[in-house]
PDB file of C-alpha atoms in Angstrom:
ATOM      1  CA  UNK A   1     -50.963   8.978  -4.587  1.00  0.00           C
ATOM      2  CA  UNK A   2     -49.360   8.349  -8.402  1.00  0.00           C
ATOM      3  CA  UNK A   3     -46.926  10.979  -6.962  1.00  0.00           C
ATOM      4  CA  UNK A   4     -44.103  11.119  -4.193  1.00  0.00           C
ATOM      5  CA  UNK A   5     -42.828  14.546  -1.926  1.00  0.00           C
ATOM      6  CA  UNK A   6     -39.424  14.257  -2.316  1.00  0.00           C
ATOM      7  CA  UNK A   7     -36.748  16.545  -0.674  1.00  0.00           C
ATOM      8  CA  UNK A   8     -33.434  16.260  -1.704  1.00  0.00           C
ATOM      9  CA  UNK A   9     -29.825  18.297   0.748  1.00  0.00           C
ATOM     10  CA  UNK A  10     -28.145  17.578   3.993  1.00  0.00           C
ATOM     11  CA  UNK A  11     -29.604  20.194   6.012  1.00  0.00           C
ATOM     12  CA  UNK A  12     -32.891  20.344   4.799  1.00  0.00           C
ATOM     13  CA  UNK A  13     -36.718  19.823   5.699  1.00  0.00           C
ATOM     14  CA  UNK A  14     -39.420  20.133   2.997  1.00  0.00           C
ATOM     15  CA  UNK A  15     -43.310  20.041   4.255  1.00  0.00           C
ATOM     16  CA  UNK A  16     -46.541  20.128   2.056  1.00  0.00           C
ATOM     17  CA  UNK A  17     -49.298  21.957   3.164  1.00  0.00           C
ATOM     18  CA  UNK A  18     -53.215  21.969   3.010  1.00  0.00           C
ATOM     19  CA  UNK A  19     -55.926  24.479   3.442  1.00  0.00           C
ATOM     20  CA  UNK A  20     -59.007  23.618   4.161  1.00  0.00           C
ATOM     21  CA  UNK A  21     -62.496  24.957   5.791  1.00  0.00           C
ATOM     22  CA  UNK A  22     -59.652  27.683   7.566  1.00  0.00           C
ATOM     23  CA  UNK A  23     -57.392  24.897   9.152  1.00  0.00           C
ATOM     24  CA  UNK A  24     -53.667  23.338   8.059  1.00  0.00           C
ATOM     25  CA  UNK A  25     -52.246  20.457   7.471  1.00  0.00           C
ATOM     26  CA  UNK A  26     -48.573  19.365   7.254  1.00  0.00           C
ATOM     27  CA  UNK A  27     -46.619  16.182   6.266  1.00  0.00           C
ATOM     28  CA  UNK A  28     -43.340  16.828   4.844  1.00  0.00           C
ATOM     29  CA  UNK A  29     -39.428  14.686   5.352  1.00  0.00           C
ATOM     30  CA  UNK A  30     -36.001  15.536   6.648  1.00  0.00           C
ATOM     31  CA  UNK A  31     -33.167  15.143   5.614  1.00  0.00           C
ATOM     32  CA  UNK A  32     -29.567  15.296   7.679  1.00  0.00           C
ATOM     33  CA  UNK A  33     -26.166  14.300   7.102  1.00  0.00           C
ATOM     34  CA  UNK A  34     -23.928  16.703  10.018  1.00  0.00           C
ATOM     35  CA  UNK A  35     -20.796  16.776   7.158  1.00  0.00           C
ATOM     36  CA  UNK A  36     -20.656  13.263   6.860  1.00  0.00           C
ATOM     37  CA  UNK A  37     -21.542  11.980   3.133  1.00  0.00           C
ATOM     38  CA  UNK A  38     -19.975   8.607   3.355  1.00  0.00           C
ATOM     39  CA  UNK A  39     -23.332   7.091   4.065  1.00  0.00           C
ATOM     40  CA  UNK A  40     -24.564   8.469   0.912  1.00  0.00           C
ATOM     41  CA  UNK A  41     -26.078   5.706  -1.361  1.00  0.00           C
ATOM     42  CA  UNK A  42     -26.363   6.626  -5.177  1.00  0.00           C
ATOM     43  CA  UNK A  43     -30.477   5.376  -6.249  1.00  0.00           C
ATOM     44  CA  UNK A  44     -31.852   5.324  -2.702  1.00  0.00           C
ATOM     45  CA  UNK A  45     -34.156   8.311  -1.511  1.00  0.00           C
ATOM     46  CA  UNK A  46     -34.819   6.235   2.423  1.00  0.00           C
ATOM     47  CA  UNK A  47     -33.764   9.733   4.640  1.00  0.00           C
ATOM     48  CA  UNK A  48     -30.075  10.654   4.140  1.00  0.00           C
ATOM     49  CA  UNK A  49     -29.227  13.287   0.876  1.00  0.00           C
ATOM     50  CA  UNK A  50     -32.943  13.105   0.353  1.00  0.00           C
ATOM     51  CA  UNK A  51     -35.823  11.356   1.675  1.00  0.00           C
ATOM     52  CA  UNK A  52     -39.591  11.267  -0.004  1.00  0.00           C
ATOM     53  CA  UNK A  53     -43.075   9.994   1.409  1.00  0.00           C
ATOM     54  CA  UNK A  54     -46.529   9.876  -0.076  1.00  0.00           C
ATOM     55  CA  UNK A  55     -48.878  12.449  -0.115  1.00  0.00           C
ATOM     56  CA  UNK A  56     -52.148  11.998   2.044  1.00  0.00           C
ATOM     57  CA  UNK A  57     -55.727  11.516   0.171  1.00  0.00           C
ATOM     58  CA  UNK A  58     -57.619  14.405   0.228  1.00  0.00           C
ATOM     59  CA  UNK A  59     -55.353  17.247   0.327  1.00  0.00           C
ATOM     60  CA  UNK A  60     -56.034  20.066  -0.930  1.00  0.00           C
ATOM     61  CA  UNK A  61     -54.970  24.083  -1.969  1.00  0.00           C
ATOM     62  CA  UNK A  62     -51.816  22.350  -1.664  1.00  0.00           C
ATOM     63  CA  UNK A  63     -48.263  25.089  -1.021  1.00  0.00           C
ATOM     64  CA  UNK A  64     -44.906  23.575  -0.878  1.00  0.00           C
ATOM     65  CA  UNK A  65     -42.247  25.406   1.684  1.00  0.00           C
ATOM     66  CA  UNK A  66     -38.451  24.026   1.919  1.00  0.00           C
ATOM     67  CA  UNK A  67     -35.643  25.232   4.711  1.00  0.00           C
ATOM     68  CA  UNK A  68     -32.904  24.574   6.495  1.00  0.00           C
ATOM     69  CA  UNK A  69     -31.820  23.589   9.697  1.00  0.00           C
ATOM     70  CA  UNK A  70     -30.835  26.308  11.894  1.00  0.00           C
ATOM     71  CA  UNK A  71     -26.990  26.475  12.413  1.00  0.00           C
ATOM     72  CA  UNK A  72     -26.814  23.770   9.219  1.00  0.00           C
ATOM     73  CA  UNK A  73     -23.708  22.074   8.746  1.00  0.00           C
ATOM     74  CA  UNK A  74     -22.733  23.488   5.403  1.00  0.00           C
ATOM     75  CA  UNK A  75     -19.784  21.735   4.360  1.00  0.00           C
ATOM     76  CA  UNK A  76     -21.051  20.968   1.371  1.00  0.00           C
ATOM     77  CA  UNK A  77     -21.532  23.492  -1.609  1.00  0.00           C
ATOM     78  CA  UNK A  78     -24.906  22.735  -2.531  1.00  0.00           C
ATOM     79  CA  UNK A  79     -28.643  23.950  -2.202  1.00  0.00           C
ATOM     80  CA  UNK A  80     -31.883  22.449  -0.602  1.00  0.00           C
ATOM     81  CA  UNK A  81     -34.603  21.020  -2.890  1.00  0.00           C
ATOM     82  CA  UNK A  82     -38.600  19.665  -2.384  1.00  0.00           C
ATOM     83  CA  UNK A  83     -40.306  19.434  -4.922  1.00  0.00           C
ATOM     84  CA  UNK A  84     -43.233  16.807  -6.519  1.00  0.00           C
ATOM     85  CA  UNK A  85     -42.822  14.514  -8.901  1.00  0.00           C
ATOM     86  CA  UNK A  86     -44.541  11.406 -10.458  1.00  0.00           C
ATOM     87  CA  UNK A  87     -43.658   8.268  -8.787  1.00  0.00           C
ATOM     88  CA  UNK A  88     -40.446   6.380 -10.295  1.00  0.00           C
ATOM     89  CA  UNK A  89     -39.586   8.425 -12.261  1.00  0.00           C
ATOM     90  CA  UNK A  90     -36.811  11.029 -10.118  1.00  0.00           C
ATOM     91  CA  UNK A  91     -33.778   8.404  -9.222  1.00  0.00           C
ATOM     92  CA  UNK A  92     -31.641  10.282  -6.931  1.00  0.00           C
ATOM     93  CA  UNK A  93     -27.660  11.162  -7.281  1.00  0.00           C
ATOM     94  CA  UNK A  94     -25.293  11.978  -4.422  1.00  0.00           C
ATOM     95  CA  UNK A  95     -23.570  14.424  -7.606  1.00  0.00           C
ATOM     96  CA  UNK A  96     -27.638  16.508  -7.617  1.00  0.00           C
ATOM     97  CA  UNK A  97     -26.443  17.817  -3.698  1.00  0.00           C
ATOM     98  CA  UNK A  98     -23.658  19.964  -5.423  1.00  0.00           C
ATOM     99  CA  UNK A  99     -25.608  20.582  -8.115  1.00  0.00           C
ATOM    100  CA  UNK A 100     -29.438  19.854  -8.695  1.00  0.00           C
ATOM    101  CA  UNK A 101     -31.039  18.850 -12.806  1.00  0.00           C
ATOM    102  CA  UNK A 102     -32.615  22.287 -14.224  1.00  0.00           C
ATOM    103  CA  UNK A 103     -34.527  19.710 -16.143  1.00  0.00           C
ATOM    104  CA  UNK A 104     -37.887  19.561 -15.622  1.00  0.00           C
ATOM    105  CA  UNK A 105     -39.887  16.264 -14.685  1.00  0.00           C
ATOM    106  CA  UNK A 106     -43.095  15.334 -14.489  1.00  0.00           C
ATOM    107  CA  UNK A 107     -45.958  15.048 -11.905  1.00  0.00           C
ATOM    108  CA  UNK A 108     -49.759  13.067 -12.033  1.00  0.00           C
ATOM    109  CA  UNK A 109     -52.137  15.610 -11.629  1.00  0.00           C
ATOM    110  CA  UNK A 110     -55.737  14.550 -10.970  1.00  0.00           C
ATOM    111  CA  UNK A 111     -58.914  16.653 -10.545  1.00  0.00           C
ATOM    112  CA  UNK A 112     -62.606  17.546 -10.208  1.00  0.00           C
ATOM    113  CA  UNK A 113     -64.757  20.113 -11.389  1.00  0.00           C
ATOM    114  CA  UNK A 114     -66.219  22.721  -8.175  1.00  0.00           C
ATOM    115  CA  UNK A 115     -67.070  21.962  -4.802  1.00  0.00           C
ATOM    116  CA  UNK A 116     -70.482  20.649  -5.769  1.00  0.00           C
ATOM    117  CA  UNK A 117     -71.851  16.814  -6.990  1.00  0.00           C
ATOM    118  CA  UNK A 118     -73.595  15.345  -9.759  1.00  0.00           C
ATOM    119  CA  UNK A 119     -77.220  16.260  -8.740  1.00  0.00           C
ATOM    120  CA  UNK A 120     -76.447  20.312  -9.148  1.00  0.00           C
ATOM    121  CA  UNK A 121     -73.790  19.382 -12.425  1.00  0.00           C
ATOM    122  CA  UNK A 122     -73.966  22.316 -14.839  1.00  0.00           C
ATOM    123  CA  UNK A 123     -70.721  21.584 -16.862  1.00  0.00           C
ATOM    124  CA  UNK A 124     -71.786  17.893 -18.327  1.00  0.00           C
ATOM    125  CA  UNK A 125     -73.323  19.011 -21.863  1.00  0.00           C
ATOM    126  CA  UNK A 126     -75.024  16.539 -24.317  1.00  0.00           C
ATOM    127  CA  UNK A 127     -73.889  13.153 -24.807  1.00  0.00           C
ATOM    128  CA  UNK A 128     -71.944  12.306 -21.319  1.00  0.00           C
ATOM    129  CA  UNK A 129     -72.324  11.273 -18.144  1.00  0.00           C
ATOM    130  CA  UNK A 130     -71.429  12.478 -15.161  1.00  0.00           C
ATOM    131  CA  UNK A 131     -69.283  11.464 -12.291  1.00  0.00           C
ATOM    132  CA  UNK A 132     -69.078  12.170  -8.321  1.00  0.00           C
ATOM    133  CA  UNK A 133     -65.998  12.272  -7.554  1.00  0.00           C
ATOM    134  CA  UNK A 134     -65.525  12.492  -3.423  1.00  0.00           C
ATOM    135  CA  UNK A 135     -68.010  11.844  -1.063  1.00  0.00           C
ATOM    136  CA  UNK A 136     -66.893  14.151   1.548  1.00  0.00           C
ATOM    137  CA  UNK A 137     -65.142  16.880  -0.561  1.00  0.00           C
ATOM    138  CA  UNK A 138     -67.917  17.472  -3.577  1.00  0.00           C
ATOM    139  CA  UNK A 139     -66.522  17.857  -7.539  1.00  0.00           C
ATOM    140  CA  UNK A 140     -67.305  16.334  -9.855  1.00  0.00           C
ATOM    141  CA  UNK A 141     -66.388  15.212 -13.317  1.00  0.00           C
ATOM    142  CA  UNK A 142     -67.630  14.830 -17.218  1.00  0.00           C
ATOM    143  CA  UNK A 143     -67.032  12.435 -19.516  1.00  0.00           C
ATOM    144  CA  UNK A 144     -68.594  11.574 -23.151  1.00  0.00           C
ATOM    145  CA  UNK A 145     -71.264   8.483 -23.135  1.00  0.00           C
ATOM    146  CA  UNK A 146     -69.604   4.824 -25.001  1.00  0.00           C
ATOM    147  CA  UNK A 147     -70.109   5.624 -28.599  1.00  0.00           C
ATOM    148  CA  UNK A 148     -69.449   9.237 -28.582  1.00  0.00           C
ATOM    149  CA  UNK A 149     -66.315  11.565 -28.319  1.00  0.00           C
ATOM    150  CA  UNK A 150     -65.170  15.367 -28.530  1.00  0.00           C
ATOM    151  CA  UNK A 151     -65.312  17.945 -24.892  1.00  0.00           C
ATOM    152  CA  UNK A 152     -68.311  16.844 -22.868  1.00  0.00           C
ATOM    153  CA  UNK A 153     -67.664  19.911 -21.187  1.00  0.00           C
ATOM    154  CA  UNK A 154     -68.257  21.937 -25.284  1.00  0.00           C
ATOM    155  CA  UNK A 155     -71.365  23.757 -25.757  1.00  0.00           C
ATOM    156  CA  UNK A 156     -72.259  21.162 -28.430  1.00  0.00           C
ATOM    157  CA  UNK A 157     -71.018  17.913 -26.796  1.00  0.00           C
ATOM    158  CA  UNK A 158     -70.036  15.396 -27.376  1.00  0.00           C
ATOM    159  CA  UNK A 159     -70.537  14.061 -30.984  1.00  0.00           C
ATOM    160  CA  UNK A 160     -71.449  10.055 -32.280  1.00  0.00           C
ATOM    161  CA  UNK A 161     -68.545   8.066 -33.687  1.00  0.00           C
ATOM    162  CA  UNK A 162     -69.588   6.131 -36.778  1.00  0.00           C
ATOM    163  CA  UNK A 163     -68.043   2.918 -35.606  1.00  0.00           C
ATOM    164  CA  UNK A 164     -68.435   1.791 -39.316  1.00  0.00           C
ATOM    165  CA  UNK A 165     -65.739   3.931 -41.075  1.00  0.00           C
ATOM    166  CA  UNK A 166     -63.515   4.546 -37.765  1.00  0.00           C
ATOM    167  CA  UNK A 167     -63.546   0.515 -37.566  1.00  0.00           C
ATOM    168  CA  UNK A 168     -64.671   0.228 -34.241  1.00  0.00           C
ATOM    169  CA  UNK A 169     -67.429  -2.614 -35.643  1.00  0.00           C
ATOM    170  CA  UNK A 170     -68.267  -5.705 -34.717  1.00  0.00           C
ATOM    171  CA  UNK A 171     -69.411  -6.421 -38.297  1.00  0.00           C
ATOM    172  CA  UNK A 172     -68.065  -8.523 -40.586  1.00  0.00           C
ATOM    173  CA  UNK A 173     -66.830  -5.399 -42.618  1.00  0.00           C
ATOM    174  CA  UNK A 174     -67.137  -2.130 -43.241  1.00  0.00           C
ATOM    175  CA  UNK A 175     -69.525  -2.925 -46.073  1.00  0.00           C
ATOM    176  CA  UNK A 176     -72.276  -4.483 -43.641  1.00  0.00           C
ATOM    177  CA  UNK A 177     -72.213  -1.492 -40.578  1.00  0.00           C
ATOM    178  CA  UNK A 178     -74.958   0.805 -40.833  1.00  0.00           C
ATOM    179  CA  UNK A 179     -74.081   3.494 -38.430  1.00  0.00           C
ATOM    180  CA  UNK A 180     -76.475   4.165 -35.878  1.00  0.00           C
ATOM    181  CA  UNK A 181     -76.768   7.339 -33.310  1.00  0.00           C
ATOM    182  CA  UNK A 182     -74.409   6.353 -30.629  1.00  0.00           C
ATOM    183  CA  UNK A 183     -73.930   2.697 -31.432  1.00  0.00           C
ATOM    184  CA  UNK A 184     -73.725   0.561 -35.105  1.00  0.00           C
ATOM    185  CA  UNK A 185     -75.978  -1.923 -35.787  1.00  0.00           C
ATOM    186  CA  UNK A 186     -74.315  -5.094 -38.119  1.00  0.00           C
ATOM    187  CA  UNK A 187     -76.932  -7.101 -41.267  1.00  0.00           C
ATOM    188  CA  UNK A 188     -75.804  -9.914 -43.492  1.00  0.00           C
ATOM    189  CA  UNK A 189     -75.648  -9.209 -47.504  1.00  0.00           C
ATOM    190  CA  UNK A 190     -78.292  -9.969 -50.013  1.00  0.00           C
ATOM    191  CA  UNK A 191     -79.640 -13.858 -49.949  1.00  0.00           C
ATOM    192  CA  UNK A 192     -77.656 -14.577 -46.459  1.00  0.00           C
ATOM    193  CA  UNK A 193     -78.669 -14.872 -43.116  1.00  0.00           C
ATOM    194  CA  UNK A 194     -77.576 -13.910 -39.228  1.00  0.00           C
ATOM    195  CA  UNK A 195     -76.673 -11.549 -37.436  1.00  0.00           C
ATOM    196  CA  UNK A 196     -73.493 -10.148 -39.436  1.00  0.00           C
ATOM    197  CA  UNK A 197     -70.773  -9.581 -36.889  1.00  0.00           C
ATOM    198  CA  UNK A 198     -67.627 -11.339 -36.899  1.00  0.00           C
ATOM    199  CA  UNK A 199     -68.661 -14.303 -34.169  1.00  0.00           C
ATOM    200  CA  UNK A 200     -71.962 -14.417 -35.758  1.00  0.00           C
ATOM    201  CA  UNK A 201     -71.453 -13.953 -38.527  1.00  0.00           C
ATOM    202  CA  UNK A 202     -73.496 -14.857 -42.086  1.00  0.00           C
ATOM    203  CA  UNK A 203     -74.889 -18.472 -44.044  1.00  0.00           C
ATOM    204  CA  UNK A 204     -76.633 -18.904 -47.197  1.00  0.00           C
ATOM    205  CA  UNK A 205     -80.543 -19.189 -46.956  1.00  0.00           C
ATOM    206  CA  UNK A 206     -81.913 -22.535 -48.041  1.00  0.00           C
ATOM    207  CA  UNK A 207     -84.200 -22.639 -50.787  1.00  0.00           C
ATOM    208  CA  UNK A 208     -86.878 -24.778 -50.814  1.00  0.00           C
ATOM    209  CA  UNK A 209     -89.091 -25.106 -53.473  1.00  0.00           C
ATOM    210  CA  UNK A 210     -92.675 -26.342 -53.796  1.00  0.00           C
ATOM    211  CA  UNK A 211     -93.306 -28.991 -56.464  1.00  0.00           C
ATOM    212  CA  UNK A 212     -97.285 -29.082 -56.593  1.00  0.00           C
ATOM    213  CA  UNK A 213     -98.650 -32.337 -57.748  1.00  0.00           C
TER     214      UNK A 213
END
């Protein structure tokens, strides 16, 4: 949902193919100018010279095809292009019909492990949680538990974060922070009481002296 499929040209059609369970599904867009470039505006990708479509949810095993219509009205010295790009990144220019820029463009990739789900997860290691990605197609992802960091797929698993050393604690100071496995504890200086946190703080203890009469 964070990408666009874009086709650029004047007698061009581009489409995405998705193969799932032996079946092929396609979507795409076309753009035809019929030799007339007057109606093409810079910065727009609404169907003339440039067209764009959303990529349907759950397309998998995607391939891209781009081609020209038969008997193309090729009155301009340009080529045909289709590509996937991060939404909002590509800004169409009329000059792209003649000399398409060769620079790389970004796209957003989302992924999951295999076709299984968390009930049979084997990839998530120590101190990590498993999250199912899609109910219909399967796949899962691993992430470190709160208070841990590292690679949840590595055999060593996720490592404890020392919140006291990384200044990621809630205590009044590092000196009054005690790291624990996955968490941390706060305490007050000697002679004071409270929870030792930045919000709760500490206060001096009342000294009560009993005098025998």
